[in-house]
Tab-separated table of C-alpha atoms in Angstrom:
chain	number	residue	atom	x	y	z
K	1	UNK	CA	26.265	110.213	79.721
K	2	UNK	CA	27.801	106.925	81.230
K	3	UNK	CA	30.985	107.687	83.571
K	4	UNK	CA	31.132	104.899	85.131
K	5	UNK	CA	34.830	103.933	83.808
K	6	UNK	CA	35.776	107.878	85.197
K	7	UNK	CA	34.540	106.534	88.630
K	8	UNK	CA	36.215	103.041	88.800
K	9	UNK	CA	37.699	102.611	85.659
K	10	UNK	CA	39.887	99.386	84.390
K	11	UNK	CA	43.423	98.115	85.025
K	12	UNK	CA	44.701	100.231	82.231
K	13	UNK	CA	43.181	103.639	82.876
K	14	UNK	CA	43.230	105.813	85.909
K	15	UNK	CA	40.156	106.797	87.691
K	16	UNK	CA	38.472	108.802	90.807
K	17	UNK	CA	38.105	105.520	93.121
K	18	UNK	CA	41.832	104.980	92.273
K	19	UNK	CA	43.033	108.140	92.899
K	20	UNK	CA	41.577	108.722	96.234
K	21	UNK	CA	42.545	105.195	97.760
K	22	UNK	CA	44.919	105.245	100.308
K	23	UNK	CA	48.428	104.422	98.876
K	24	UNK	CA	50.649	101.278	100.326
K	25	UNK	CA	53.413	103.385	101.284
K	26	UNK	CA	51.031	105.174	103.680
K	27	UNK	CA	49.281	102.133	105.120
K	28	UNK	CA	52.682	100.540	105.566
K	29	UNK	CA	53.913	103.635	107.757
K	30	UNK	CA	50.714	103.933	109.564
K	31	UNK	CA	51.662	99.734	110.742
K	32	UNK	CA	54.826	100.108	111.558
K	33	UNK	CA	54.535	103.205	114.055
K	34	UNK	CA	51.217	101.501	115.517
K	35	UNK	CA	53.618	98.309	116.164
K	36	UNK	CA	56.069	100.448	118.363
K	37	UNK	CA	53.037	102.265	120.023
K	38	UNK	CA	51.060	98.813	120.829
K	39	UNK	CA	54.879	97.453	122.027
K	40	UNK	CA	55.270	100.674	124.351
K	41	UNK	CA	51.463	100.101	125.711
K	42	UNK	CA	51.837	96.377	126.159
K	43	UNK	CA	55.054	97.162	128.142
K	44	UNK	CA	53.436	99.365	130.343
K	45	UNK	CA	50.322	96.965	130.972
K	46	UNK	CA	52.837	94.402	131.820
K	47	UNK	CA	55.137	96.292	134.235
K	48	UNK	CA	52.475	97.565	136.229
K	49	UNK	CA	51.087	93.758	137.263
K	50	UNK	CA	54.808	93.189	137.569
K	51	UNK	CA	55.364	95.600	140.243
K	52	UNK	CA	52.066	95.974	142.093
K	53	UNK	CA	50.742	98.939	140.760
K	54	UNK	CA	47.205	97.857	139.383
K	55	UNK	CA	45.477	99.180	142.292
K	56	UNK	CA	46.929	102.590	142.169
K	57	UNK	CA	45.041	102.639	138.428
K	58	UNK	CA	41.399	101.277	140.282
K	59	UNK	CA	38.562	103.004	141.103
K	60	UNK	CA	37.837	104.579	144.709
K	61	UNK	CA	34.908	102.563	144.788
K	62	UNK	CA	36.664	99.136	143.553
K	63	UNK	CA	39.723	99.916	146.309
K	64	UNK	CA	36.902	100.364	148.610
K	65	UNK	CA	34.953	97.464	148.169
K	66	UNK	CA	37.965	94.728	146.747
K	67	UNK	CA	40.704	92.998	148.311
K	68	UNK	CA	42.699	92.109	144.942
K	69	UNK	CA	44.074	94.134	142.241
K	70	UNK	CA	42.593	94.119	139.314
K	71	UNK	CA	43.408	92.593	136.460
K	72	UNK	CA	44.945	94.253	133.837
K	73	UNK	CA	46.011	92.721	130.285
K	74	UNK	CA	45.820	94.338	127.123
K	75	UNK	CA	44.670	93.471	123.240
K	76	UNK	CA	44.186	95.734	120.299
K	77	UNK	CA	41.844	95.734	117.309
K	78	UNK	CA	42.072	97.511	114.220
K	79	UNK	CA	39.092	99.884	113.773
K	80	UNK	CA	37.511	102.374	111.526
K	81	UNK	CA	37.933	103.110	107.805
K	82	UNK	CA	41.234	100.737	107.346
K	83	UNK	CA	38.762	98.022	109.784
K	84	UNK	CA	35.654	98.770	107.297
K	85	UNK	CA	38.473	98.540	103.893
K	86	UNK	CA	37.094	102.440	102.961
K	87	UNK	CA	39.662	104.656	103.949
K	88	UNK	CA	40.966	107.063	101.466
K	89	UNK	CA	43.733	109.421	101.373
K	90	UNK	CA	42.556	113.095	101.693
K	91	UNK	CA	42.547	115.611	99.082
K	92	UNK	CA	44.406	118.095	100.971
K	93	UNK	CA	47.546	117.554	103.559
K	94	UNK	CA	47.831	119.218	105.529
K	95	UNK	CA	45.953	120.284	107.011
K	96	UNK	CA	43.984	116.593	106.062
K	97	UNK	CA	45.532	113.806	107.688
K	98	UNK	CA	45.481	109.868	107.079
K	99	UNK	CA	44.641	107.923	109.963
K	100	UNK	CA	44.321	104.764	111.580
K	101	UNK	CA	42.308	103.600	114.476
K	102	UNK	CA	43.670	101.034	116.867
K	103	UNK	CA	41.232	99.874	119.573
K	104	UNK	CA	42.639	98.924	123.045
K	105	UNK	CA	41.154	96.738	124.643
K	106	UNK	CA	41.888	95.819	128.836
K	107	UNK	CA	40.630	92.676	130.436
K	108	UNK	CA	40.100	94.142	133.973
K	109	UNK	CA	37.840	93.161	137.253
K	110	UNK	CA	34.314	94.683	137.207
K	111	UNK	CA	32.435	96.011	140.332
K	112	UNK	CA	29.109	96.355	138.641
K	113	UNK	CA	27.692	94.781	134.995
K	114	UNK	CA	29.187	98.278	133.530
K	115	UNK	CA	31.307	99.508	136.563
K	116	UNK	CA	34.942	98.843	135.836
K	117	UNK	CA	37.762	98.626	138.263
K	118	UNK	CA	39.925	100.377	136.460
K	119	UNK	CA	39.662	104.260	136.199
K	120	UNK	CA	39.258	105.962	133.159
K	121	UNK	CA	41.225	108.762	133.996
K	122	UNK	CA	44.057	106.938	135.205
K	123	UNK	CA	43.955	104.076	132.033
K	124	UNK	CA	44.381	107.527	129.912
K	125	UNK	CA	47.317	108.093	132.130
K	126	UNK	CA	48.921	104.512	131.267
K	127	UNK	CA	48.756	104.934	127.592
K	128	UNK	CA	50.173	108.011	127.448
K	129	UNK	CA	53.156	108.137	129.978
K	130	UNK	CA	53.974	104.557	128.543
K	131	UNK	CA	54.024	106.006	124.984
K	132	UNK	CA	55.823	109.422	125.863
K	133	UNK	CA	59.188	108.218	125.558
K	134	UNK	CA	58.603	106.656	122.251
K	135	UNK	CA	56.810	109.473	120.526
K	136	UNK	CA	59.900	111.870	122.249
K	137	UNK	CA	62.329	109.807	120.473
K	138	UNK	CA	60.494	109.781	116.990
K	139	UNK	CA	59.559	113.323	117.671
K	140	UNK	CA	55.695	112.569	117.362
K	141	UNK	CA	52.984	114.292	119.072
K	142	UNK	CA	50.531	112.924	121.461
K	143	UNK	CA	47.318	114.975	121.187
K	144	UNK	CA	44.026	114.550	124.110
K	145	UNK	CA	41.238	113.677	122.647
K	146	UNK	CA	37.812	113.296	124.847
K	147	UNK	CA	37.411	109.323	124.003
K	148	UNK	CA	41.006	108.619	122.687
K	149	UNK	CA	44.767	109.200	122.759
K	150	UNK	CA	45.732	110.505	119.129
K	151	UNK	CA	49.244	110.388	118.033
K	152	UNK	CA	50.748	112.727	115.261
K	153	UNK	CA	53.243	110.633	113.453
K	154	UNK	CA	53.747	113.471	111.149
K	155	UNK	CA	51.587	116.345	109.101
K	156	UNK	CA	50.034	113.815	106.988
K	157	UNK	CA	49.171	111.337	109.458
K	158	UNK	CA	47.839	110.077	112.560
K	159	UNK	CA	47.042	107.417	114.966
K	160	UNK	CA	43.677	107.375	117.061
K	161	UNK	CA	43.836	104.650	120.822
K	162	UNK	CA	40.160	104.696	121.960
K	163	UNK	CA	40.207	102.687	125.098
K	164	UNK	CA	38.108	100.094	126.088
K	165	UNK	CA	37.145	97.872	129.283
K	166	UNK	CA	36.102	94.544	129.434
K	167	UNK	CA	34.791	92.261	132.369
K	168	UNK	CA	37.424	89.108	132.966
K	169	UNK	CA	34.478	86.483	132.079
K	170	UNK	CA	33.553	87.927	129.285
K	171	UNK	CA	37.468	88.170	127.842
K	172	UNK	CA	37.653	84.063	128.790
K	173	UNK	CA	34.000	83.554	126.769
K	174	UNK	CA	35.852	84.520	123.925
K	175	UNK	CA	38.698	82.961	124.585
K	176	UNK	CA	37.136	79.776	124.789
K	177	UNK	CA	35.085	80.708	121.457
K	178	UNK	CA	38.052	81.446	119.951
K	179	UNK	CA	39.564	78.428	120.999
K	180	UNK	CA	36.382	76.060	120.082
K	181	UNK	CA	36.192	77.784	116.315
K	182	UNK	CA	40.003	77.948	115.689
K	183	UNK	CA	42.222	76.298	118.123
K	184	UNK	CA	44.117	79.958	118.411
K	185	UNK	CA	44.511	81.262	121.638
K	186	UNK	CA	43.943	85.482	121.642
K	187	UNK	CA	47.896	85.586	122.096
K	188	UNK	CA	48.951	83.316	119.195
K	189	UNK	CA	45.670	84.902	116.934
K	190	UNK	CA	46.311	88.499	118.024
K	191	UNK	CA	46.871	89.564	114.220
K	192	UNK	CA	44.580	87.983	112.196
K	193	UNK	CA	41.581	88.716	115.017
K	194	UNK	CA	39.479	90.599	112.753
K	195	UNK	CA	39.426	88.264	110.046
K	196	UNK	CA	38.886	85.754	112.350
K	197	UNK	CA	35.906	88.188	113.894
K	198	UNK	CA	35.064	88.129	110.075
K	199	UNK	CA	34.849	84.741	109.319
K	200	UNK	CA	33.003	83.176	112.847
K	201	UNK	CA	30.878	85.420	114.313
K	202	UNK	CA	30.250	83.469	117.700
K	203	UNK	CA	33.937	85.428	118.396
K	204	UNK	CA	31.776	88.318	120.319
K	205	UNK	CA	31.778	90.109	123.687
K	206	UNK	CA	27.933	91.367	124.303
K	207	UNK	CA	27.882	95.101	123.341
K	208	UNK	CA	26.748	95.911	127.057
K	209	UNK	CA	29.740	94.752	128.711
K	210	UNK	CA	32.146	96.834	126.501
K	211	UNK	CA	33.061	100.014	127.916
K	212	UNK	CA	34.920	102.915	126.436
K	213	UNK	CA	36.828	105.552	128.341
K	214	UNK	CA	35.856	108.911	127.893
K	215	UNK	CA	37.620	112.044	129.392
K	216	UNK	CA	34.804	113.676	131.027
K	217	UNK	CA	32.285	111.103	131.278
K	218	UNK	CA	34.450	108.493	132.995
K	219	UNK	CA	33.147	104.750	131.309
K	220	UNK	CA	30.098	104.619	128.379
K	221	UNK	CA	28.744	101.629	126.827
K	222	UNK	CA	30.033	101.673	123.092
K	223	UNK	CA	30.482	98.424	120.770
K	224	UNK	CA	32.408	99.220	117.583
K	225	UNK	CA	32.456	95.349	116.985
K	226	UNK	CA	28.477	95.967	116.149
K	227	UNK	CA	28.726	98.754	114.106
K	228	UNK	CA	31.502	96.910	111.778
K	229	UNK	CA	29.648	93.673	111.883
K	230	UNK	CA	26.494	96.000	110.719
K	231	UNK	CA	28.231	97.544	107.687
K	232	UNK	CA	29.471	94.529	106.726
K	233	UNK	CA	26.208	92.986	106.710
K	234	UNK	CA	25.475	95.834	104.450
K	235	UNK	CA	28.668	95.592	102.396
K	236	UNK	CA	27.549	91.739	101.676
K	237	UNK	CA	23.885	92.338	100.887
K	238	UNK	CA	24.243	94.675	98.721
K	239	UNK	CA	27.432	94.075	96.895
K	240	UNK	CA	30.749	95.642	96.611
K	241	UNK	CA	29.311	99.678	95.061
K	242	UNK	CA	28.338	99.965	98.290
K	243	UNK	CA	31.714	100.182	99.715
K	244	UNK	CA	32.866	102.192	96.792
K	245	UNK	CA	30.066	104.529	97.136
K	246	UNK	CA	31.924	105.141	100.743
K	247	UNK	CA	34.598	106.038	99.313
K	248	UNK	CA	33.388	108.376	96.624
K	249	UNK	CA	31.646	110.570	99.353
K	250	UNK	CA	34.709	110.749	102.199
K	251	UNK	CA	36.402	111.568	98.670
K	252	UNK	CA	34.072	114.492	98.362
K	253	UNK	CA	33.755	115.514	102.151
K	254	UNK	CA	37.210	115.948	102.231
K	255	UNK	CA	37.218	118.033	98.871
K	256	UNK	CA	34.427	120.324	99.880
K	257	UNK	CA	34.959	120.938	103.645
K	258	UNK	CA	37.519	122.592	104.843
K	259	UNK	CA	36.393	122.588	108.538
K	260	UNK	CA	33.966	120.009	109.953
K	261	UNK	CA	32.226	118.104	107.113
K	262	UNK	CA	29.856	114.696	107.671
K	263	UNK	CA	31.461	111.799	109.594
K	264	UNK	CA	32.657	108.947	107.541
K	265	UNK	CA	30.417	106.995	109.678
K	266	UNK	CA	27.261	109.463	109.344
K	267	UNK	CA	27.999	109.469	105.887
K	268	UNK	CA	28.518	105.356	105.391
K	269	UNK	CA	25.546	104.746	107.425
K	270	UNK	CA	23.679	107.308	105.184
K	271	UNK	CA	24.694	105.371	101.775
K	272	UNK	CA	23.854	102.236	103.405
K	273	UNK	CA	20.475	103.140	103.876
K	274	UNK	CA	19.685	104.777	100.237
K	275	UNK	CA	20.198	100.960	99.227
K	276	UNK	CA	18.391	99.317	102.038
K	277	UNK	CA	15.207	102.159	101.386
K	278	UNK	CA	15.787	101.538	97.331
K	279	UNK	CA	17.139	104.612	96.222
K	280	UNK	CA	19.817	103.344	93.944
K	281	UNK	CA	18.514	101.561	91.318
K	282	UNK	CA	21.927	101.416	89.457
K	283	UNK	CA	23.813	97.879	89.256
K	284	UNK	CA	27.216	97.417	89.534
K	285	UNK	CA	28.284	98.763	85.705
K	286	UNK	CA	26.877	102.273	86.857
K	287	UNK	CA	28.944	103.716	89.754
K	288	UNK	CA	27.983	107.110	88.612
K	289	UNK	CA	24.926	106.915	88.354
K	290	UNK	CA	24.518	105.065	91.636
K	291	UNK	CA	26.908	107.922	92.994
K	292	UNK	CA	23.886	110.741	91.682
K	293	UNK	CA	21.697	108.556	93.145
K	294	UNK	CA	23.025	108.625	96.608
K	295	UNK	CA	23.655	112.551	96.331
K	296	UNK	CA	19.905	112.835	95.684
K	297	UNK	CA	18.741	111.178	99.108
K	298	UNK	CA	21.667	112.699	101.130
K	299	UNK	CA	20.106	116.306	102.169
K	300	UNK	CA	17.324	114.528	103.137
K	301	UNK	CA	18.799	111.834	105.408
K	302	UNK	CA	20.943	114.831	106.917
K	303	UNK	CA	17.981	116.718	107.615
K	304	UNK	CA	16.530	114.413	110.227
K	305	UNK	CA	18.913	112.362	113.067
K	306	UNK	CA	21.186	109.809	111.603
K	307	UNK	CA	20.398	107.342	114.311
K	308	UNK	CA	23.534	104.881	115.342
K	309	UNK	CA	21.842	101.514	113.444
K	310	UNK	CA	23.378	99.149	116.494
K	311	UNK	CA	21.872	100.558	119.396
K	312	UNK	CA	18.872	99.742	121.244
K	313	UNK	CA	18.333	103.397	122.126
K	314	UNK	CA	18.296	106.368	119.725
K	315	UNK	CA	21.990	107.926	119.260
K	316	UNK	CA	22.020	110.254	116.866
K	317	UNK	CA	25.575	110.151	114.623
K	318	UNK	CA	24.816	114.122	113.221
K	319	UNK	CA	24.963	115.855	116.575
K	320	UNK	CA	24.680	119.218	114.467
K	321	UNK	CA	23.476	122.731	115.520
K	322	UNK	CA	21.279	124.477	112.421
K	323	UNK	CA	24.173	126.465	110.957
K	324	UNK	CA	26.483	123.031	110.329
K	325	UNK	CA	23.011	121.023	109.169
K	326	UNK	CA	22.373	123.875	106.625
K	327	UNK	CA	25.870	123.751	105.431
K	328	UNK	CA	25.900	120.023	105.167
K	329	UNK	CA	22.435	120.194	103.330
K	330	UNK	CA	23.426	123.009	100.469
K	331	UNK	CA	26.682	121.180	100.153
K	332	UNK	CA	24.647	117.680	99.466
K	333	UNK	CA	22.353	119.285	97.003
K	334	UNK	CA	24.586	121.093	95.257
K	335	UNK	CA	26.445	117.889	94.339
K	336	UNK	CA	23.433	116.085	93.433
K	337	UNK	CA	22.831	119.110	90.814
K	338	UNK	CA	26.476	119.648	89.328
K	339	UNK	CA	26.689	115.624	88.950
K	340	UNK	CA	23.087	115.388	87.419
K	341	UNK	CA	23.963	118.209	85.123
K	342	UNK	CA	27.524	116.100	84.799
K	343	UNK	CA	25.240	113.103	83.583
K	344	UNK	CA	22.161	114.577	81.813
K	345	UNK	CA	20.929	116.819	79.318
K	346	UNK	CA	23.695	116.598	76.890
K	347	UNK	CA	26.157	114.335	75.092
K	348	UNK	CA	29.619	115.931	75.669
K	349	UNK	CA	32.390	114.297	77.035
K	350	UNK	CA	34.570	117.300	77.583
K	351	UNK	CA	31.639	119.031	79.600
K	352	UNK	CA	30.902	115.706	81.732
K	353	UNK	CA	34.943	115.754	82.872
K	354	UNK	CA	34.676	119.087	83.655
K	355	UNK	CA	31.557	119.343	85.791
K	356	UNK	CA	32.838	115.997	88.079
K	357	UNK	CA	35.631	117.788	88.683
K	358	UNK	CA	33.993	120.591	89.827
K	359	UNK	CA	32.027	118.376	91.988
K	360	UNK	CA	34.783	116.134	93.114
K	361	UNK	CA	38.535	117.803	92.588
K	362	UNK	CA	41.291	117.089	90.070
K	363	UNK	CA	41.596	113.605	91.580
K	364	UNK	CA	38.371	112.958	88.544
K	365	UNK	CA	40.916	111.920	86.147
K	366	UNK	CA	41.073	114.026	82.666
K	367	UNK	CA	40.012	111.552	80.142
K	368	UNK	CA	36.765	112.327	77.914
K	369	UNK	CA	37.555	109.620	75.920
K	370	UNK	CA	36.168	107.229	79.053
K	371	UNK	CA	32.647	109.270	78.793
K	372	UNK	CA	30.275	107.226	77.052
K	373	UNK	CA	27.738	108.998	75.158
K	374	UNK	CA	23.823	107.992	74.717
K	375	UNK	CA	22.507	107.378	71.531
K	376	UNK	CA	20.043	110.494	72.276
K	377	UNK	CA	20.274	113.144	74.612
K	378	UNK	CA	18.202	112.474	77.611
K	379	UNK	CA	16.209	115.396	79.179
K	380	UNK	CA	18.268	116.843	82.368
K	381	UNK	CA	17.352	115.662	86.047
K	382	UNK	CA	15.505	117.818	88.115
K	383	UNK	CA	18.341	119.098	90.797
K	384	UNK	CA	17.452	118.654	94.134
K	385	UNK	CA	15.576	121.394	96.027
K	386	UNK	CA	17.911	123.630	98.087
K	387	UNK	CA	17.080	124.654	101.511
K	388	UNK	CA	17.173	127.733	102.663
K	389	UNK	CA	19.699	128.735	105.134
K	390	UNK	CA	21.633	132.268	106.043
K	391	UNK	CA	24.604	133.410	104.354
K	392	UNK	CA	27.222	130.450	104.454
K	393	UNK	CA	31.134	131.286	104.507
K	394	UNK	CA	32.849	129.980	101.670
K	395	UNK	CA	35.560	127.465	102.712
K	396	UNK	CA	38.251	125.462	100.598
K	397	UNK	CA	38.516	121.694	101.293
K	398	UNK	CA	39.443	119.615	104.082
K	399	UNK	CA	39.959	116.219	106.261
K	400	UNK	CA	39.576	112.585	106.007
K	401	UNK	CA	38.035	110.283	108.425
């Protein structure tokens, strides 16, 4: 059977891909409370230069060992799944919740290559005392997370602030690069940045010199400039189904995990490799079948480390113990065998509908009539082998990423 037109369909009939994308209204509300939030952090940044305070946020060693402040002046970058253009809205919420990641970014004094000035613990302590009054007044909740600030706007949505570091030098290289390429100035270009990150890609800061802030750690090297400019690479070898295909599977994490479930970045860098190892032989007419196709490489790929594609040394994006990787495993080949059986074997419509929506929730639209049949009926896939694992407890569905 060909449901390809249930996947993606055509401007005049519904489909899963349009179903699960993440509406206007929601992306519009997500931009307007992340305005007020960037205002309230900028503010803060600003005041503190104004008033002398920047050394009262440094280091012990960098008071120590430095004579002048340091330097404090903030940007922000739009990251994750609205960054990457595969967010989708969750199939349950709450307790799922949209969300949008907003990176900010300090230009501070360095004592070391990766030593910032700044504290970690006290840059946490910025961001949220300077947002405290704002979320008060639009009754939102701040939320402590180990690498970022997350704000609540409501039950159905949130806001993620990872904070970064990075050296004065490094902020003026790309100043001047962005200068060179555009004639913007990072002030004046502050909104269209990542297109403009898109479209030149001299417009970099070396992964090693960007640091992110982390609770209990203190400062750890982390790029997510690489990791985007990697799955874009992807996104444009490949062609666009790959960037569907990420949004078919967050579509099904978030249908069959109530608790936990993949990341949206284990699973995107998982899809991205079925086409780079030549797993998916289906063009771009054949979302389903590429979407089987996928399914049927997945329990494998979860079954070893998903290793972080960017770094130099092995990072490991499934940090799972054996109970979660079993779970994730049977949940992988168990989709690869309700779709296959969706697909193959037989050359009703009604059956096809009924077994993606087993697979993938109501948000599969209804409509047999877009189920193409094949001339004969083909013999039915193999399903994949399921692992053994104990006794799993049965959960509902869950969260977006």
């Amino acid at each position: 059977m060909n449901a390809h037109a249930l996947f993606l369909g055509a401007n005049t009939s519904a489909s899963y891909h349009q179903a699960i994308l993440l509406p206007d209204e929601t992306r519009r509300a997500l931009l307007q409370a992340d305005r007020k939030l960037r205002a309230a952090i900028r503010r803060a940044a600003a005041e503190a230069v104004q008033f002398g305070k920047q050394m009262a946020l440094a280091t012990d060693a960098y008071r120590a060992s430095k004579q002048a402040p340091p330097t404090l002046d903030v940007r922000f970058l739009l990251q994750g799944g609205l960054a990457y253009d595969t967010a989708v809205e969750p199939a349950f919420m709450p307790p799922q919740q949209c969300d949008r990641d907003t990176g900010v970014y300090v230009k501070t004094s360095f004592l070391a290559r990766q030593e910032p000035g700044l504290a970690a613990k006290k840059f946490f302590e910025l961001v949220e005392t300077a947002i405290k009054p704002l979320c008060d007044a639009e009754g939102w909740t701040i939320k402590k997370k180990s690498t970022c600030v997350r704000v609540e706007i409501s039950p159905f949505m949130h806001i993620d602030y990872p904070l970064y570091a990075i050296p004065d030098e490094a902020f003026e290289t790309l100043e001047k690069s962005l200068r060179d390429a555009t004639g913007e100035t990072l002030v004046t270009a502050a909104s269209q940045m990542l297109t403009l990150m898109d479209r030149h890609r001299t417009l970099r800061i070396p992964s090693d010199r960007i640091m992110l802030a982390h609770r209990e750690e203190g400062w750890v090297q982390s790029d997510p400039r690489a990791l985007h400019d990697w799955f874009e690479e992807q996104f444009s070898r490949y062609g666009p189904q790959v960037r569907r295909q990420s949004r078919y599977f967050k579509g099904w994490r978030d249908f069959a995990f109530e608790q936990g479930g993949p990341s949206s970045v284990a699973l995107m860098v998982c899809i991205a490799n079925c086409y780079r190892e030549g797993f998916v032989s289906a063009d771009e007419a054949r979302d389903d079948l590429a979407f089987h196709q996928v399914a049927g490489a997945l329990s494998n790929f979860m079954r070893d480390p998903i290793q972080n594609p960017v770094l130099d040394v092995p990072s490991a994006l499934n940090d799972w113990d054996d109970i979660e990787r079993a779970r994730y495993r049977s949940a992988a080949n168990q989709l690869h065998e309700t779709v296959g059986t969706a697909l193959n074997g037989h050359y009703l419509q009604d059956l096809t509908v009924q077994r993606l929506q087993k697979a993938l929730g109501r948000r599969v639209p209804n409509r047999p009539d877009l189920v193409k049949a094949h001339s004969k009926v083909p013999e039915i896939a193999a399903p994949a082998a399921v692992i053994s694992s104990a006794p799993l407890k049965t959960t509902a569905r869950t969260t977006s990423g």
